[in-house]
Short mmCIF file of C-alpha atoms in Angstrom, two decimals:
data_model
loop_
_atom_site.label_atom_id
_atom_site.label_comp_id
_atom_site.label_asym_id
_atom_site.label_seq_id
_atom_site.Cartn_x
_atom_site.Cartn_y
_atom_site.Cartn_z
CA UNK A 565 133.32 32.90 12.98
CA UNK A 566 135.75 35.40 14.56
CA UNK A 567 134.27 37.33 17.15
CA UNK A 568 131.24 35.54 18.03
CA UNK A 569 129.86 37.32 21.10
CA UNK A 570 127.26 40.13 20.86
CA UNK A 571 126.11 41.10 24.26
CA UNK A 572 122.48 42.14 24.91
CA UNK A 573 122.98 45.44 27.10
CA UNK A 574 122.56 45.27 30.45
CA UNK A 575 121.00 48.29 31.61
CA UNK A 576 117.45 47.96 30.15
CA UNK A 577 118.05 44.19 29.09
CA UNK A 578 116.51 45.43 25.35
CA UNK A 579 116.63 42.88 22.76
CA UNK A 580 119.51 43.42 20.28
CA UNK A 581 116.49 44.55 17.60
CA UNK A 582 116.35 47.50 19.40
CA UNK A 583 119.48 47.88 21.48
CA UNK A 584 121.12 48.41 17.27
CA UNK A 585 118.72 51.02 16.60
CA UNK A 586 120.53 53.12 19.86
CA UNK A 587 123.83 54.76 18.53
CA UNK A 588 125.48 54.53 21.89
CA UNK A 589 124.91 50.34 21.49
CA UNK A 590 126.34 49.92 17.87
CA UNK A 591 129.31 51.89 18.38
CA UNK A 592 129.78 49.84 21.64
CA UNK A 593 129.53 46.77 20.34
CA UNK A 594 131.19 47.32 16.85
CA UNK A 595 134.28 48.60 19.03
CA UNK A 596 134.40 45.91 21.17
CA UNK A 597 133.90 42.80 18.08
CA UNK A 598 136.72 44.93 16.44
CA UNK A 599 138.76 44.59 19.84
CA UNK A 600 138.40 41.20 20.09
CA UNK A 601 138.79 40.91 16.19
CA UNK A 602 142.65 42.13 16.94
CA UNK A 603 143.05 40.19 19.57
CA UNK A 604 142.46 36.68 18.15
CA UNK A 605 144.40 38.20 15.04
CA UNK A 606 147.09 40.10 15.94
CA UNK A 607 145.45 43.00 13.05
CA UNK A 608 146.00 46.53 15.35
CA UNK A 609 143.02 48.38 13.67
CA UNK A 610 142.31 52.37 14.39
CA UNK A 611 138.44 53.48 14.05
CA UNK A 612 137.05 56.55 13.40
CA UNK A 613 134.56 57.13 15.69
CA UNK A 614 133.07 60.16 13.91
CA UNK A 615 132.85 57.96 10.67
CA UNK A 616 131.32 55.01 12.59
CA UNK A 617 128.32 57.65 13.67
CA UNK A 618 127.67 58.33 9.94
CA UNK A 619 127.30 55.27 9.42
CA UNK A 620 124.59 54.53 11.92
CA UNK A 621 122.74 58.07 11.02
CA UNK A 622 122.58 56.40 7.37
CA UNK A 623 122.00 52.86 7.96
CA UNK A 624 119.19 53.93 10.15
CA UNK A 625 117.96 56.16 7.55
CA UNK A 626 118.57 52.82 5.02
CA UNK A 627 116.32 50.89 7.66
CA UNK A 628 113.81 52.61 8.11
CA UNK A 629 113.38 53.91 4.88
CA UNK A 630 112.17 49.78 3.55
CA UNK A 631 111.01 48.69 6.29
CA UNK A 632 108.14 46.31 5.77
CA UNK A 633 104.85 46.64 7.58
CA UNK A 634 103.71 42.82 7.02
CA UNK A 635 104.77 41.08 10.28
CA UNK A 636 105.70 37.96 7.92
CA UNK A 637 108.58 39.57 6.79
CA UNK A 638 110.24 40.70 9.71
CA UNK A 639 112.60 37.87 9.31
CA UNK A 640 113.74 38.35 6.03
CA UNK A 641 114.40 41.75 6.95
CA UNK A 642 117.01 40.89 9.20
CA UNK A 643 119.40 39.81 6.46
CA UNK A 644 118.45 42.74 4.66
CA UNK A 645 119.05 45.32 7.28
CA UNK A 646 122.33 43.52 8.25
CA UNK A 647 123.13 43.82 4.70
CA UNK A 648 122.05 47.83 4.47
CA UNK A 649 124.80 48.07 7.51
CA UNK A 650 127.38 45.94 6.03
CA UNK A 651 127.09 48.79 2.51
CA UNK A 652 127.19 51.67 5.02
CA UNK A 653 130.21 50.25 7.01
CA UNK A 654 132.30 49.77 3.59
CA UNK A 655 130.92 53.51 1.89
CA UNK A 656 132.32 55.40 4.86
CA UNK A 657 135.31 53.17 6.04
CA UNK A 658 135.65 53.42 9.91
CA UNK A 659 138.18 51.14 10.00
CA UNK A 660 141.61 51.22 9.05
CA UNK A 661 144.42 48.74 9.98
CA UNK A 662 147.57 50.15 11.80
CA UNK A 663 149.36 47.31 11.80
CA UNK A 664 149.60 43.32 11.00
CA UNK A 665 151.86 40.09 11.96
CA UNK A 666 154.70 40.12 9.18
CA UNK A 667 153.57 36.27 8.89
CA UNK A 668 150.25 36.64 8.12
CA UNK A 669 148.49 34.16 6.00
CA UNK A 670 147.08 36.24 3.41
CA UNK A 671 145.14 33.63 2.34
CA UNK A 672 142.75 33.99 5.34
CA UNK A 673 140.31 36.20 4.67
CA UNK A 674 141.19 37.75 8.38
CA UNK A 675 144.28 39.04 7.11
CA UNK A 676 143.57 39.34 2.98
CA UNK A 677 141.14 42.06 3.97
CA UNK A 678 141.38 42.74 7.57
CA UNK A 679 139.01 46.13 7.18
CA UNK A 680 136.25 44.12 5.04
CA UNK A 681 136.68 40.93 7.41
CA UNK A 682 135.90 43.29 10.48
CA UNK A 683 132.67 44.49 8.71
CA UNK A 684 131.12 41.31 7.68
CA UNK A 685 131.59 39.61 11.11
CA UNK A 686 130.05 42.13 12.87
CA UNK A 687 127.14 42.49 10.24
CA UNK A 688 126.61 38.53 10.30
CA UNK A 689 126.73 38.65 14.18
CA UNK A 690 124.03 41.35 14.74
CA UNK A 691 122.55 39.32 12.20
CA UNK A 692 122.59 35.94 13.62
CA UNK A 693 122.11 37.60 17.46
CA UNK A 694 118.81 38.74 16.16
CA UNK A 695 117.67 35.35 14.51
CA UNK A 696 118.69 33.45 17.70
CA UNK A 697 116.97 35.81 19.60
CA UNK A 698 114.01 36.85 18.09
CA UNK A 699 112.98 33.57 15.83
CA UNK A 700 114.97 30.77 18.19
CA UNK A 701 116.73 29.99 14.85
CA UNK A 702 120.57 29.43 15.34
CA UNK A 703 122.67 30.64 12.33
CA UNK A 704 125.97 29.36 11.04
CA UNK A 705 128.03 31.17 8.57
CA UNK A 706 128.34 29.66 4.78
CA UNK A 707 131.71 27.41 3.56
CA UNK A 708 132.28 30.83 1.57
CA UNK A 709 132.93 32.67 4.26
CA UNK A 710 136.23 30.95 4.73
CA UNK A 711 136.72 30.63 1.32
CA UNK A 712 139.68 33.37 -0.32
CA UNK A 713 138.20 33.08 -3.62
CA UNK A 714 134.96 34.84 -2.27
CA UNK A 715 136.62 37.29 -0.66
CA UNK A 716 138.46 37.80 -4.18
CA UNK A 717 135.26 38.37 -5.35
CA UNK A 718 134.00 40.38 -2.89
CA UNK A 719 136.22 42.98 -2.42
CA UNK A 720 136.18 43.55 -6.71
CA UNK A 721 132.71 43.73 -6.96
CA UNK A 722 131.77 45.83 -3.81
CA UNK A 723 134.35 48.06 -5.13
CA UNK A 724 132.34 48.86 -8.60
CA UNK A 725 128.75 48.55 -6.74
CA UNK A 726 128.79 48.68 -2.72
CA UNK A 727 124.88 47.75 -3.10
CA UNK A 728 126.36 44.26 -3.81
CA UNK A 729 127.46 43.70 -0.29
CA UNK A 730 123.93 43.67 0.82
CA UNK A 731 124.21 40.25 -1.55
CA UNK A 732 127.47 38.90 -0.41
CA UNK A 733 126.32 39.08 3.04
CA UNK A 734 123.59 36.66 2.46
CA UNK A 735 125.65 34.34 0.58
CA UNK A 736 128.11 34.44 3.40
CA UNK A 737 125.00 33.34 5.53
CA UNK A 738 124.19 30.87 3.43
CA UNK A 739 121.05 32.94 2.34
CA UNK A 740 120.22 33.72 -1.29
CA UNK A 741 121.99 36.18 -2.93
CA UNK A 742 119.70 38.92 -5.06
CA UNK A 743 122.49 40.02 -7.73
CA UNK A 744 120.00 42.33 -10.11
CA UNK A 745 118.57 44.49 -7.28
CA UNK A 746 120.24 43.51 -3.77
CA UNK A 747 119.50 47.14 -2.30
CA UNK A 748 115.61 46.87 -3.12
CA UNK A 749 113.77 44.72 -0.65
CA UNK A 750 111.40 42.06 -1.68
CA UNK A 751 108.15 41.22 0.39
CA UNK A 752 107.82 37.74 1.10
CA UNK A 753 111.01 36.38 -0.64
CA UNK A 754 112.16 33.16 0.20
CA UNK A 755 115.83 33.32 1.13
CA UNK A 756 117.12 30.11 2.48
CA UNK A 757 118.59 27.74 -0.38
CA UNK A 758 121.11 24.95 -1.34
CA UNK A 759 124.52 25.86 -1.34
CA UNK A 760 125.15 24.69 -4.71
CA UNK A 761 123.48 27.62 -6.32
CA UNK A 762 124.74 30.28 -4.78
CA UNK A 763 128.30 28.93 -4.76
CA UNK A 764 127.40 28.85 -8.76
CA UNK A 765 126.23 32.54 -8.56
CA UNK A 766 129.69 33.43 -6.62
CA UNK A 767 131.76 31.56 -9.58
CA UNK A 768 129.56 34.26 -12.26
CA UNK A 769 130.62 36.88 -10.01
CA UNK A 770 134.08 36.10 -9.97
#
């Protein structure tokens, strides 16, 4: 995945858990994943700042709002709340792109949606940091995530219901997607599946 690296601050050394919750911290580390986005790309992106803000007054407000008192799910909230950021970030739209390469493969999804791209690789990154960190449990993006017809998907559907990015971000973690009611969390649901049936849910979605 693009933009890999998600460093754990190093003034208080907090773990990334809490280091998102700090607004200083997620506009830090969102700039410098979309810096580092642009440079592997050669997409010059411009972000709004004030916008990015909003977005972590209201994801925090989304986050706190569901957040489950049963220490059992903490882990399946993870997805969740990385999903709840990943709605925010595509609502309000800090990023726009300035410029790209005049060869760009728009069949990459880096350069078919450059804006939506940046947004899911920083959600699944906070995501994954979090897993690794918290639960020792290394994370790999899904086949999907490469995949343009997703992305096809993806961008249509968000656009009619931006609750449905909470569910695309699972299936681009290889998690599974909740279609009928991705913004409602679900105590002790069991996320991790086969491939094949999500890829089948994508197809529906298409």
């Amino acid at each position: 995945m693009t933009g890999s690296a998600l460093d754990v601050p190093q003034a208080d050394r907090q773990p990334i858990r809490r280091a998102i919750r700090r607004l200083r911290w997620f506009v830090g580390s969102f700039s410098s994943q979309l810096d580092e986005i642009s440079r592997e790309t050669g997409v010059v992106f411009s972000l709004d700042e004030q916008r990015l803000a909003d977005v972590f007054m209201a994801w925090l407000r989304d986050f706190e709002a569901q957040k489950p008192r049963d220490p059992r799910d903490r882990k399946s909230y993870v997805g969740f709340a990385a999903g709840l950021m990943l709605r925010n970030l595509m609502s309000k739209k800090p990023v726009t792109v300035v410029s790209s390469p005049t060869d760009a493969d728009k069949t990459n999804p880096a350069y078919y949606w450059p804006e939506g791209y940046a947004y899911v690789a920083y959600c699944l990154n906070v995501r994954s940091a979090v897993l690794e960190q918290d639960f020792d449990e290394a994370r790999a993006t899904s086949p999907e995530f490469d995949e343009i017809r997703t992305w096809w998907s993806f961008r249509e559907n968000v656009g009619e219901d931006p609750n449905l990015a909470i569910a695309f971000l699972n299936a681009f973690a290889g998690d599974e997607p909740d279609w009928t009611m991705p913004a409602l969390f679900q105590s002790g649901r069991i996320t991790e599946i086969a491939p094949s049936f999500y890829q089948a849910r994508l197809s529906d979605k298409g």
